Structure formats: C-alpha cells, structure tokens
PDB file of C-alpha atoms in Angstrom:
ATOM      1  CA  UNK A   1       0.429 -29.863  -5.941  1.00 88.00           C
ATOM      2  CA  UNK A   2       0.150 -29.533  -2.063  1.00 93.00           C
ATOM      3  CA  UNK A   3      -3.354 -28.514  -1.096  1.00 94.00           C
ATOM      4  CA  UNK A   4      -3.934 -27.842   2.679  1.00 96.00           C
ATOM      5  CA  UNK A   5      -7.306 -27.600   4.399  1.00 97.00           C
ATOM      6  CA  UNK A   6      -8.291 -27.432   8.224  1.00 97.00           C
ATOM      7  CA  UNK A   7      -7.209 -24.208   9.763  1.00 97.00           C
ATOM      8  CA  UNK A   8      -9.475 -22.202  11.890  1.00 97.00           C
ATOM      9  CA  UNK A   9     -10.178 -19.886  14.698  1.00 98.00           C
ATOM     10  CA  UNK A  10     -10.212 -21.692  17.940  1.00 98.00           C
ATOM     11  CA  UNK A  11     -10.184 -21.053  21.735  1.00 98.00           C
ATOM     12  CA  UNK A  12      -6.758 -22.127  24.192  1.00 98.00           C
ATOM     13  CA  UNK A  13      -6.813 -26.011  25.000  1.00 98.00           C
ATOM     14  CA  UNK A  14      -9.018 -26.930  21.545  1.00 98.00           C
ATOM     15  CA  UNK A  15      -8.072 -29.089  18.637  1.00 98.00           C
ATOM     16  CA  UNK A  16      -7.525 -28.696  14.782  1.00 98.00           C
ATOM     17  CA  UNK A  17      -6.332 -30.979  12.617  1.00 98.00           C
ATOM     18  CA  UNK A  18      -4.828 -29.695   9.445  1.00 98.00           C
ATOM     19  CA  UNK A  19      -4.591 -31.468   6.269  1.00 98.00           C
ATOM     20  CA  UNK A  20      -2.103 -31.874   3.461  1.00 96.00           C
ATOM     21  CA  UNK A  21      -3.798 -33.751   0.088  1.00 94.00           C
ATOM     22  CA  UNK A  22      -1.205 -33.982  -2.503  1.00 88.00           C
ATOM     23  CA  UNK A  23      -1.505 -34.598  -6.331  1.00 83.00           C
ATOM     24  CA  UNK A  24       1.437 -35.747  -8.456  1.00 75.00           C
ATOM     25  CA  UNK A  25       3.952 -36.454  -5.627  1.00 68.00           C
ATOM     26  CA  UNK A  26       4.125 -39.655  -3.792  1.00 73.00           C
ATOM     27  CA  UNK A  27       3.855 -38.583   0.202  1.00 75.00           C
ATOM     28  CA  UNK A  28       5.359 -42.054   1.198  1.00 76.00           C
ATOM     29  CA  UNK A  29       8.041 -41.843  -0.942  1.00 86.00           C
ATOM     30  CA  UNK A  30       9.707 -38.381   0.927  1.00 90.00           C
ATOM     31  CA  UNK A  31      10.291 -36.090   3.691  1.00 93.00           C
ATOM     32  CA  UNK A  32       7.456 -34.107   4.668  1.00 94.00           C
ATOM     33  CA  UNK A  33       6.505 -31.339   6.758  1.00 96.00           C
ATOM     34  CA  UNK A  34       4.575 -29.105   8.393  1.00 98.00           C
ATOM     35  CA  UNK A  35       5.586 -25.186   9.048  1.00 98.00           C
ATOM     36  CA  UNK A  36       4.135 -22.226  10.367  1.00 98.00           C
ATOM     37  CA  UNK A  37       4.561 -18.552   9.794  1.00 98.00           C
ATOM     38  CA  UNK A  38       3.168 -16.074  12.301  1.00 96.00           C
ATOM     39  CA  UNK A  39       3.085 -12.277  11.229  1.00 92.00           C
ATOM     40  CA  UNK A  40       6.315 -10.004  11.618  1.00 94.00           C
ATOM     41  CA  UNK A  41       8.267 -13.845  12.387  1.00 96.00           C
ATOM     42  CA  UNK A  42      10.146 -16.510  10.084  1.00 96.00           C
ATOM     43  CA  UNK A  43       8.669 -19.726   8.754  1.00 96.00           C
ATOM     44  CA  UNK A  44       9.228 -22.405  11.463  1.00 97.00           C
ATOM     45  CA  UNK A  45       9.260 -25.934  11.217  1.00 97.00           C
ATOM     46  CA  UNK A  46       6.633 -27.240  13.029  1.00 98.00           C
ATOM     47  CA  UNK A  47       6.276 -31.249  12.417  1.00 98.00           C
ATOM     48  CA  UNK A  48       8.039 -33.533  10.212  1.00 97.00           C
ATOM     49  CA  UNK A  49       7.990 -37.100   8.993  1.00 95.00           C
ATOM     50  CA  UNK A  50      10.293 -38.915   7.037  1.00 94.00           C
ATOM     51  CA  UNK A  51       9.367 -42.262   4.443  1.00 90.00           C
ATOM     52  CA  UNK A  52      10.520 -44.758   6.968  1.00 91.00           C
ATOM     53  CA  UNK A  53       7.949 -42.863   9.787  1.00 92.00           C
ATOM     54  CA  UNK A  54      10.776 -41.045  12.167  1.00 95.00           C
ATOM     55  CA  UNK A  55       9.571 -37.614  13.098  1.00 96.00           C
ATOM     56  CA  UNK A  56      10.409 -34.642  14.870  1.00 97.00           C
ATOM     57  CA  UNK A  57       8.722 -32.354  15.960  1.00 97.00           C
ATOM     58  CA  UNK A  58       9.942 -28.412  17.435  1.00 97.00           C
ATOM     59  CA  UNK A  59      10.003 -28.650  21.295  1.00 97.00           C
ATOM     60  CA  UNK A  60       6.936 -25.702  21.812  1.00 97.00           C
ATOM     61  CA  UNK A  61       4.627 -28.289  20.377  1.00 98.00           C
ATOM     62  CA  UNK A  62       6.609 -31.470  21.613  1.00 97.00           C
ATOM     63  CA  UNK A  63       3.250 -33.737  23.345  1.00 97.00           C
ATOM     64  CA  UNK A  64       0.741 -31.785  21.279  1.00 98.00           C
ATOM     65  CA  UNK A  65       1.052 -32.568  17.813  1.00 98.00           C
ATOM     66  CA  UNK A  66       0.863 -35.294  16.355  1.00 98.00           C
ATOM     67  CA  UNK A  67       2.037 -35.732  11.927  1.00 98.00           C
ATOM     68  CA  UNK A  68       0.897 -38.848  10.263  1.00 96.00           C
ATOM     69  CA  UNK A  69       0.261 -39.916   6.947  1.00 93.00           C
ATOM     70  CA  UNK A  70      -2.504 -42.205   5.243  1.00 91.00           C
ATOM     71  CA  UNK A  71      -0.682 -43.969   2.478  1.00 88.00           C
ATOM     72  CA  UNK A  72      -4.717 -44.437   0.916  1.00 89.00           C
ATOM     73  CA  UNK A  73      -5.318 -41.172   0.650  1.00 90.00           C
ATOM     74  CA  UNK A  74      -1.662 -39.792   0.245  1.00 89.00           C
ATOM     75  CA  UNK A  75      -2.646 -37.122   2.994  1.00 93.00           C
ATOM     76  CA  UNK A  76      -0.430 -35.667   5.098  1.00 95.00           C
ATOM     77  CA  UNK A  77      -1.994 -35.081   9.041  1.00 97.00           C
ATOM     78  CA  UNK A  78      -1.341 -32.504  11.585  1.00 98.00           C
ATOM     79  CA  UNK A  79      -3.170 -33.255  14.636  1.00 98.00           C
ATOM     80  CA  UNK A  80      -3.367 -29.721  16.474  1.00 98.00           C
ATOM     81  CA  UNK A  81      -4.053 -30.786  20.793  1.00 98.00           C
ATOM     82  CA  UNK A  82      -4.184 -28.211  23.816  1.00 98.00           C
ATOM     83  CA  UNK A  83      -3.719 -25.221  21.442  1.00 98.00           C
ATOM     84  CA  UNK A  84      -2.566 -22.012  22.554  1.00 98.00           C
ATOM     85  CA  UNK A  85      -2.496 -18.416  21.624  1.00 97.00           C
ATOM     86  CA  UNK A  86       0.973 -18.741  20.386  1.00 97.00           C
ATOM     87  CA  UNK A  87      -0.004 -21.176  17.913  1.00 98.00           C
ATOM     88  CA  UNK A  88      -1.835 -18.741  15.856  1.00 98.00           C
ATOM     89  CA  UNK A  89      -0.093 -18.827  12.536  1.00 98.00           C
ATOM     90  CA  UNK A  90      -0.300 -19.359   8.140  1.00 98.00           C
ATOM     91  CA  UNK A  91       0.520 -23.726   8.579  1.00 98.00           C
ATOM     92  CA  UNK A  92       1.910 -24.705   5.620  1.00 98.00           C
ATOM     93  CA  UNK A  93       2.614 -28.286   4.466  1.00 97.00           C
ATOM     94  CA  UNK A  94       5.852 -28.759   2.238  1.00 96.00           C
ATOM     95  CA  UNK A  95       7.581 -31.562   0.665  1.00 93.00           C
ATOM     96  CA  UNK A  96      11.729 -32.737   0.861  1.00 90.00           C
ATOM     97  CA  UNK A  97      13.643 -35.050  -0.609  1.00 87.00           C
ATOM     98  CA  UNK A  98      13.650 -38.604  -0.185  1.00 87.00           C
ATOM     99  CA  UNK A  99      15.193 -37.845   3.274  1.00 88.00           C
ATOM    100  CA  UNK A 100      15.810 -35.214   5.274  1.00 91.00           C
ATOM    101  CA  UNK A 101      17.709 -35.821   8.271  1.00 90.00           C
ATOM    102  CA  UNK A 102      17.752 -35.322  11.445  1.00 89.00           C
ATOM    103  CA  UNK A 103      19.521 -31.674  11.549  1.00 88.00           C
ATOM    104  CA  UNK A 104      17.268 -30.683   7.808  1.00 91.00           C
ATOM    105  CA  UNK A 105      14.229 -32.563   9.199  1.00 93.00           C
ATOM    106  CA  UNK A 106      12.238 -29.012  10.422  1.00 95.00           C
ATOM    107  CA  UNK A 107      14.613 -26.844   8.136  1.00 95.00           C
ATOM    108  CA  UNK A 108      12.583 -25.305   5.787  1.00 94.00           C
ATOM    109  CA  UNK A 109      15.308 -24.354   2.973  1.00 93.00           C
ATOM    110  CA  UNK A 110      15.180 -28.221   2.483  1.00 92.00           C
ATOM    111  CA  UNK A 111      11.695 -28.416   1.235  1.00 94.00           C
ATOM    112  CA  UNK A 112      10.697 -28.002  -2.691  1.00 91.00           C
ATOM    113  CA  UNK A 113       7.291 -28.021  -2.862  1.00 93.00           C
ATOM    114  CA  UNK A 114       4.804 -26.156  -0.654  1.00 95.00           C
ATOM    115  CA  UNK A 115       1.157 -25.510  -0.319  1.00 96.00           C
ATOM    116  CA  UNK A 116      -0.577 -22.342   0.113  1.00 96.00           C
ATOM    117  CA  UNK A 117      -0.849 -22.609   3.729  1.00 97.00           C
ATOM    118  CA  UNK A 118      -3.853 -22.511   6.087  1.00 98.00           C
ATOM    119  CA  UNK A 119      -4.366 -20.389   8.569  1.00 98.00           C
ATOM    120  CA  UNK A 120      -4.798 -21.303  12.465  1.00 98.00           C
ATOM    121  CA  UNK A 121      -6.168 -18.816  15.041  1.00 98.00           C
ATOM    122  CA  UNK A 122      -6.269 -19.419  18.835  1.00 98.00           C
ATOM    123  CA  UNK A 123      -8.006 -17.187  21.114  1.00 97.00           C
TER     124      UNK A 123
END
C-alpha cells in the first residue's frame, strides 16, 4: 500500500514536499515514481528513482524537484521548489519493477502499484 501525504494550495515560487509511505513493498528494492494528473490532461511522469539512486526527472520541472528516498522510513520524497501555476495537479506516487530504465523510467504503464494521489494547487 502506497499512501501519499503533502499536497496543498500554494502561491508561484513556494515549496511542497510530497510524501510517499509505503507498507508491504520494499522502496529500495524498485523503481519508483512520482506522476501528476491535471484535469482534462494524461497522467505524466513527473520524478523517478531507480534502486541504485539514478533519476530522471521531466524537463518542466528539471532544477526544481528534487525525489529521494529514506531507506529508515521506506518513504518516498518529492521536494516541490519555485512552484508554478502549471504545477497544479492530483501527484501520485507509484511503484515499478526492480528497474525501469531509462526510456520506462517516467512511463507510467510501467508502474504496478499506485497511491491515491495528493493534490497540489499553485496560485
């Protein structure tokens, strides 16, 4: 189970960071990411990370965000920097295989397990 928490309304140039705590599933052990949904648009991959710590990241947020993961607390991170209006969107965190890849790395059809999002606002 992928549980995330975090979201919130926010004005242009703030910060949110998003959380992912899972339950049953080894973070460290896969590919995980972070996607976003926006009304009336497809799910796009936002962040990703894979076990060995490569990530990618989609080039509108490229500087601002930042995934990690605390092995600890097997929580998955999404540091949200400079935000902007276009950043409103549900963020959901979802988990891959044991790796993705750089061309499956922000696809979502890759991931099995998602949470039930969170939802971001920027004004």
């Amino acid at each position: 189970q992928l549980v995330e928490s975090g979201g919130g309304s926010v004005q242009a140039g703030g910060s949110l960071r998003l959380s992912c705590a899972a339950s049953g599933y080894a973070f460290r052990s896969h590919c995980m990411g972070w996607f976003r949904q926006a009304p009336g648009k497809e799910r796009e991959g936002v962040a990703a990370r894979e076990s060995d710590g490569i990530t990618s990241y989609t080039d509108s947020v490229e500087g601002r965000f930042t995934i990690s993961l605390d092995n600890a607390k097997n929580t998955l991170y999404l540091q949200m920097n400079s935000l902007k209006p276009e950043d409103t969107a549900m963020y959901y965190c979802a988990a891959g295989p044991l790796y993705c890849g750089s061309w499956s790395r922000l696809r979502s059809s890759f991931y099995n397990y998602w949470g039930q999002g969170t939802q971001v606002t920027v004004s």
